[in-house]
Structures are given as structure tokens and as C-alpha cells.
Short mmCIF file of C-alpha atoms and ligand atoms in Angstrom, two decimals:
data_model
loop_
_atom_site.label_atom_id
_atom_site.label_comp_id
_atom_site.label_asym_id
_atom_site.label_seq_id
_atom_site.Cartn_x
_atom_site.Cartn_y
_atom_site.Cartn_z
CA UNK W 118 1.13 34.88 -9.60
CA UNK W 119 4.06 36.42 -11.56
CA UNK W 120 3.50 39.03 -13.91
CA UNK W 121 4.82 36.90 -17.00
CA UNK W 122 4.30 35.83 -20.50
CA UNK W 123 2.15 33.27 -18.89
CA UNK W 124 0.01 35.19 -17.15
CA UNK W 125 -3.57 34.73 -17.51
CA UNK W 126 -3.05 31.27 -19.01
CA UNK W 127 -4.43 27.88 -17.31
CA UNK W 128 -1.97 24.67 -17.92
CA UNK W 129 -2.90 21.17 -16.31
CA UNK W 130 -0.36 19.43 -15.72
CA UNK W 131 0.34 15.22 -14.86
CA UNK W 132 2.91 14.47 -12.61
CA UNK W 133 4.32 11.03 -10.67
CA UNK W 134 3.71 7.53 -10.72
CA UNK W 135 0.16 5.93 -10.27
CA UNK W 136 -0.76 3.53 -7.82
CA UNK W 137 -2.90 0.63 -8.52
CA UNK W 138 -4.49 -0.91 -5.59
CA UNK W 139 -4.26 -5.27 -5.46
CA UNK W 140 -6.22 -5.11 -1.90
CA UNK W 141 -6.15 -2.48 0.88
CA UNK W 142 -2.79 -2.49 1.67
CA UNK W 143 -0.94 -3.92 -1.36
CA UNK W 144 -0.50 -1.82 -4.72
CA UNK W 145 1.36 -1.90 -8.62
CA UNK W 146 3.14 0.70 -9.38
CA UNK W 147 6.37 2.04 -11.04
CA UNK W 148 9.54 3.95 -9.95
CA UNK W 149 8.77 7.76 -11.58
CA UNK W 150 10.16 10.26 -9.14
CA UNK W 151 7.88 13.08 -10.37
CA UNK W 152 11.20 15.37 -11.17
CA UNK W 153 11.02 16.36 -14.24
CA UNK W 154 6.66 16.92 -13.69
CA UNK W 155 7.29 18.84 -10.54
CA UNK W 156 10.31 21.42 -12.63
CA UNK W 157 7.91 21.97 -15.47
CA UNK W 158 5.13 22.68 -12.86
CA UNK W 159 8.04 25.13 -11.23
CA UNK W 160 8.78 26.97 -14.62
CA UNK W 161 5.56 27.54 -15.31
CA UNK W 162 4.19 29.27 -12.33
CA UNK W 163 7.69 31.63 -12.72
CA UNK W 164 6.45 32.68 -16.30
CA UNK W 165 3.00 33.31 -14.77
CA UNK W 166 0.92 30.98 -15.28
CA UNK W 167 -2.10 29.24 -12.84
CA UNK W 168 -1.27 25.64 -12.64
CA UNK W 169 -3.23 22.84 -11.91
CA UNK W 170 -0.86 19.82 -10.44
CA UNK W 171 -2.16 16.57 -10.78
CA UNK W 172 -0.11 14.35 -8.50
CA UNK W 173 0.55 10.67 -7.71
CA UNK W 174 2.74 9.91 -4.95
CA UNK W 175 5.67 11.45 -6.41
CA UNK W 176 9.34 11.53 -4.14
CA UNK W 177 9.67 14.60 -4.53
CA UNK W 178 7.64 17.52 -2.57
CA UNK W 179 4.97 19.08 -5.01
CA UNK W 180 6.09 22.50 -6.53
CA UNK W 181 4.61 25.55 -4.80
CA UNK W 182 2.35 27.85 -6.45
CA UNK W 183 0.22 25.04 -8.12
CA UNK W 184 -3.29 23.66 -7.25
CA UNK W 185 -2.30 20.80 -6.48
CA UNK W 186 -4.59 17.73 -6.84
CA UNK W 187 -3.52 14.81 -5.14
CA UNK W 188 -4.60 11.27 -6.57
CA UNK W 189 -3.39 7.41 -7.01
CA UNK W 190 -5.12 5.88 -9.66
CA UNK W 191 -4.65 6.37 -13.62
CA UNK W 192 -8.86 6.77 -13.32
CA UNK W 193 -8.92 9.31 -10.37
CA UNK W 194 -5.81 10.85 -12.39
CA UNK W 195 -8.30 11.17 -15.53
CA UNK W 196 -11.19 12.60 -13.81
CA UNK W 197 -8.91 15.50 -11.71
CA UNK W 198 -7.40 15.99 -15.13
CA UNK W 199 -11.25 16.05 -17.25
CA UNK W 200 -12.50 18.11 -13.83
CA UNK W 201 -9.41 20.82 -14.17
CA UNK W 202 -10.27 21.61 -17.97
CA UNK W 203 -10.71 23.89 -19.60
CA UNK W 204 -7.41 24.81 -19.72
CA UNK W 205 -4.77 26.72 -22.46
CA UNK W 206 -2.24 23.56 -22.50
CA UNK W 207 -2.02 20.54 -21.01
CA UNK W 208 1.43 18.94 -20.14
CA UNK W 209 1.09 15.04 -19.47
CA UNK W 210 4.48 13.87 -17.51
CA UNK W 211 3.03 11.27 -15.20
CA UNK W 212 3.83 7.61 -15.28
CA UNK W 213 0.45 6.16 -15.88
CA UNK W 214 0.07 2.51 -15.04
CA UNK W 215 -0.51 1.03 -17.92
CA UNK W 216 -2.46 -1.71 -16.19
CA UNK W 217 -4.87 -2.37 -13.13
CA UNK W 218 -6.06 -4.98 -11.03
CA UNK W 219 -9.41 -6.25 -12.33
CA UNK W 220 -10.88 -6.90 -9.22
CA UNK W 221 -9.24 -5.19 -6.18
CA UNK W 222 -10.05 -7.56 -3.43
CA UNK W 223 -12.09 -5.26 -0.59
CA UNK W 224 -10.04 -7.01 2.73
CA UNK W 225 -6.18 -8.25 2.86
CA UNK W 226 -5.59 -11.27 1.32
CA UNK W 227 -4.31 -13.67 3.07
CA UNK W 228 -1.48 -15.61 3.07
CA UNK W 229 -2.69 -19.84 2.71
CA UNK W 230 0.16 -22.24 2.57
CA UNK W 231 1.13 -23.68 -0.79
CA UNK W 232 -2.10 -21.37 -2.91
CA UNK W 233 -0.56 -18.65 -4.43
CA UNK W 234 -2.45 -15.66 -6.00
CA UNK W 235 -3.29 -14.88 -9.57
CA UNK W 236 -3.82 -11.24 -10.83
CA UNK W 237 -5.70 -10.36 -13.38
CA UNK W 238 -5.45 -7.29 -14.92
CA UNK W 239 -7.35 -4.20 -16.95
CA UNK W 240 -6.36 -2.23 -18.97
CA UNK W 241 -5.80 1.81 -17.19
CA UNK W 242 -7.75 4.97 -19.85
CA UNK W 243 -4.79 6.56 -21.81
CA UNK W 244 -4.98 10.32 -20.02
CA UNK W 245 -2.91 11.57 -23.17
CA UNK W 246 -4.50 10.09 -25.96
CA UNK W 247 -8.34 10.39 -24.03
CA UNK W 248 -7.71 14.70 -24.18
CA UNK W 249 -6.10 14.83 -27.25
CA UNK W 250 -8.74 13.09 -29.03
CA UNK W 251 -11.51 15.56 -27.26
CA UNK W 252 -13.81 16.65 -30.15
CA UNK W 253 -15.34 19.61 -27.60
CA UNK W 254 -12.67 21.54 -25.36
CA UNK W 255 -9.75 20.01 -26.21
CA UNK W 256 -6.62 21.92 -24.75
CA UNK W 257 -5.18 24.10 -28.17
CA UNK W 258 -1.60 22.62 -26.98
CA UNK W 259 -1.28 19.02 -25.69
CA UNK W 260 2.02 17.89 -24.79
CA UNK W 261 2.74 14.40 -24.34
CA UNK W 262 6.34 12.75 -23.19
CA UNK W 263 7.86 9.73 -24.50
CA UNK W 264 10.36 7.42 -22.81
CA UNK W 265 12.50 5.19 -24.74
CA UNK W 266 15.51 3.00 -25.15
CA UNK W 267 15.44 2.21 -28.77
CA UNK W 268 14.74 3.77 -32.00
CA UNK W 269 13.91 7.14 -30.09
CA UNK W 270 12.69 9.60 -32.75
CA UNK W 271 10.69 7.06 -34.37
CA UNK W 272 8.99 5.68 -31.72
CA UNK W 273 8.26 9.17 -30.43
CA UNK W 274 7.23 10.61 -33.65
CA UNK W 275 4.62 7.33 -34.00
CA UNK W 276 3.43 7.95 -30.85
CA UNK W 277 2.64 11.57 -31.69
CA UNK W 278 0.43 10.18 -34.24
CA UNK W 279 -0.96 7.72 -32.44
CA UNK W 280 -2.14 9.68 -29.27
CA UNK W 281 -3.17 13.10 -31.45
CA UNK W 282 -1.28 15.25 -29.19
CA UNK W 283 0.61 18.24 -30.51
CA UNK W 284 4.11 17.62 -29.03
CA UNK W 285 6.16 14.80 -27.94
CA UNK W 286 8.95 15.26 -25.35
CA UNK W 287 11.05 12.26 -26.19
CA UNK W 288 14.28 10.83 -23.77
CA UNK W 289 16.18 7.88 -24.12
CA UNK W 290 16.10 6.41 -20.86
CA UNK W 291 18.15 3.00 -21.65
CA UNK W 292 20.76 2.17 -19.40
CA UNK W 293 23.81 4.19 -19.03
CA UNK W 294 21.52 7.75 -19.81
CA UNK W 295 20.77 8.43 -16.04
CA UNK W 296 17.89 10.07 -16.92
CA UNK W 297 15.62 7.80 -14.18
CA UNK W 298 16.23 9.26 -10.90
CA UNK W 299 19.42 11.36 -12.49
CA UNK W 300 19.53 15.21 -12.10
CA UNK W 301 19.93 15.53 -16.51
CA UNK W 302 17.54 14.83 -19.23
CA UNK W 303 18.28 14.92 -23.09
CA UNK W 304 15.14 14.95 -24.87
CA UNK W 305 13.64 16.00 -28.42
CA UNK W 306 10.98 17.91 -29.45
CA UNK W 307 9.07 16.31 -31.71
CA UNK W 308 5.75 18.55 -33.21
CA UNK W 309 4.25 18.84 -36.54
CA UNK W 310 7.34 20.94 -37.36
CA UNK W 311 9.82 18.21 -36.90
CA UNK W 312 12.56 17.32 -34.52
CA UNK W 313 14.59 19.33 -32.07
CA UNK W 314 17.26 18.00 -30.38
CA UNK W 315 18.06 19.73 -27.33
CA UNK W 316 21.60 19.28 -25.63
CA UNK W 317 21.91 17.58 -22.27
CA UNK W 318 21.23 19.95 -19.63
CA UNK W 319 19.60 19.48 -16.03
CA UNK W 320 15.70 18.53 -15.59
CA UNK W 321 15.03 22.45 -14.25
CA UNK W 322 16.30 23.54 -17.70
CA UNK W 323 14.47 21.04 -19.57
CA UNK W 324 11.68 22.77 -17.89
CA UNK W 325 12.39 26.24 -18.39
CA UNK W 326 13.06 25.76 -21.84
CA UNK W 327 9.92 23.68 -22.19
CA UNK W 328 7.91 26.31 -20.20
CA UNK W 329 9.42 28.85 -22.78
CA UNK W 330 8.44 27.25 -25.92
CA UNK W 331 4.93 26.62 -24.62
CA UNK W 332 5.03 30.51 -23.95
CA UNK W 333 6.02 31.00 -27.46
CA UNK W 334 3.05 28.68 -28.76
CA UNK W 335 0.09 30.39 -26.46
CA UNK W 336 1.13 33.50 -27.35
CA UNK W 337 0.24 31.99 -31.18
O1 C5P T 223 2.23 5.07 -24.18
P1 C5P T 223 3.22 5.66 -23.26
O2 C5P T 223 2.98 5.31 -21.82
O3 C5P T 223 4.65 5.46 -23.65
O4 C5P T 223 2.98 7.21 -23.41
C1 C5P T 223 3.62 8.16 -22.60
C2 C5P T 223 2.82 9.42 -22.56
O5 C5P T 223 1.43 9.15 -22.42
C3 C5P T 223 3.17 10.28 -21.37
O6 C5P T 223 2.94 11.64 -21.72
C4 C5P T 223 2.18 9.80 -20.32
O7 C5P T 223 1.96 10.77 -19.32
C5 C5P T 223 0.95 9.55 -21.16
N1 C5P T 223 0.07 8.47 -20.66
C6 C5P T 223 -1.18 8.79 -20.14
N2 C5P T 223 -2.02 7.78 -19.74
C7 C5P T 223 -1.63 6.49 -19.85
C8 C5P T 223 -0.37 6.16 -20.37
C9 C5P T 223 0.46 7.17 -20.76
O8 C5P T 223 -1.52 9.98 -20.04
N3 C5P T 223 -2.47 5.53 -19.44
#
């Protein structure tokens, strides 16, 4: 581990999609790269820190450095994240599924002419809002993201609220941003302090800058 301003300091971080399994070889899941997870995993290992990595099956190759924790599920991604604590911060960048299958079926399901399936579905623990909310052990920083294509800074700033975590990382992802899948991110900081609008800049230097300012808070 580096010898820097992290050093010392435990940060668990969520990373990737989750997968949702329909039957044994079927799934539900969504089209999160794990970028911008995997660079704020990245910066903070270079300022120091030990960093647990809790993965879905992400496109991109997991940072090194990290204890990495491979999972699929939003519930296996909740009990790697409850199992890795305590920690000083906790940075929450995964894609959760919102939604599972109720009842994963245990073999294939087969294809029967003219019967279609029906899914129904349950609703997935809310990883960010479950260890914000933690009356014992709760991380002293909680950082939370926010994706949207409307209303941005008020959505985010509800969501804050909402969830109880200490800082939202908000991007507009609507069409014509890039930001899914793109190399650049423009995002806000939203905290009890306000908002910050940061400049467009690539996903590493969201990350360093991130990993900076969450230097600057565990140092106090
Ligand atoms: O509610 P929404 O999905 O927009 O919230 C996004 C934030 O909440 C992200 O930080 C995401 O990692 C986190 N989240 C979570 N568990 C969920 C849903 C979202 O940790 N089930």
C-alpha cells in the first residue's frame, strides 16, 4: 500500500451491474460498465488506502490493489458489503437491480409452443440507503451516486435525503452526455454543504478528485 493521505483508512466500495437470476441460465440485468467504480477503486489505493471491491460482472478488469469480492446479486452484493464493514467510507457506484425475480425457477424453462412466461418480480434491499441508515457502525462518510436525465440537482439533492447518505455524486446521463460507456463524466457534488459543479473531465479524474475530497473529509 502507498504511503498516502489514505493510508491506514478502510473504504468499501460498490462497483458494476447486478445480475438477477430468471432460471439457471437466464438473468436481468443492466448495461453499467463498472468504469467509473473501478477509477475510484484505482485512486484510492494510489492515496493509500485498503480497499474492499465489491464487484458484479463489470466489463472492465477489476482495479489492482483491492480485495476484491466478486458477487451477482443486489443480496450477495449487501451481505459482501455488511461482511466488509467496518470501514472509514463507503463509496456505493454499482448499478443495483432495482428488481428480482420472485421465484427463480431451479431448472431451464422450457420453451412450450404458444405459453409464454410471466415474471414476477421483488423488490432488490437498497445497499445505499440499508448502510446509511445503520444506527450501530455506520461508515462516518457514505457516498452515494445519482444518475439522471432531468431536473439533476433536485433529484440528487432529494435523494440525499431520502437515502441518509452524506454525499451524492450526481451525472446527467440523458442522451447526447456520453457519460454511459463514454470515457467523460460531469457530475456534482451534492453534501450538506451544497452543490459543486465540477467541469467535464475524464472518469479517472472524476476519481482522483473524488478520492481527494474523501481524503480531505477523513482527515476531518
Ligand atoms: O435509487 P437509485 O438507484 O437512483 O440510487 C442510486 C444510488 O443508490 C447509487 O449510489 C447506487 O449504488 C445505490 N443503490 C444501492 N442499492 C440499490 C439501488 C441503488 O446501493 N438497490
Amino acid at each position: 500500500l502507498s504511503d498516502g493521505p489514505l493510508k491506514g483508512k478502510r473504504i468499501v466500495i460498490t462497483s458494476g451491474p447486478t445480475q438477477e437470476p430468471i432460471d439457471p441460465v437466464r438473468y436481468i440485468s443492466n448495461r453499467s460498465s463498472g468504469a467509473q467504480g473501478t477509477a475510484i477503486a484505482r485512486a484510492l489505493v494510489a492515496l493509500g488506502a485498503e480497499v474492499v471491491f465489491v464487484s458484479g460482472p463489470a466489463d472492465v478488469p477489476p482495479p489492482e490493489g483491492v480485495q476484491l469480492v466478486r458477487i451477482e446479486t443486489a443480496r450477495q452484493m449487501l451481505d459482501a458489503v455488511q461482511a466488509a464493514l467496518p470501514a472509514d467510507a463507503a463509496v456505493f457506484a454499482a448499478a443495483v437491480a432495482d428488481w428480482r425475480v420472485a421465484q427463480e425457477a431451479t431448472s431451464k424453462m422450457k420453451k412450450e409452443k404458444g405459453a409464454l412466461p410471466t415474471l414476477s418480480f421483488a423488490e432488490n434491499p437498497d445497499i445505499l440507503a440499508t448502510i446509511s441508515q445503520m444506527t450501530e457502525g455506520r461508515p462516518p462518510l457514505v457516498v452515494g451516486f445519482a444518475a439522471e436525465t432531468d431536473d439533476v440537482i433536485a433529484n440528487a439533492t432529494a435523494k440525499r435525503l431520502r437515502k441518509g447518505c452524506d454525499w451524492i455524486v450526481a451525472n446527467d446521463v440523458s442522451v447526447g452526455t456520453g457519460t454511459f460507456g463514454g470515457a467523460d463524466n460531469t457530475v456534482h457534488i451534492i453534501s450538506d454543504r451544497g452543490v459543486e459543479d465540477w467541469p467535464k473531465m475524464g472518469k479517472a479524474q472524476v476519481a482522483e478528485r473524488l478520492a481527494d475530497r474523501i481524503a480531505g473529509a477523513l482527515r476531518g
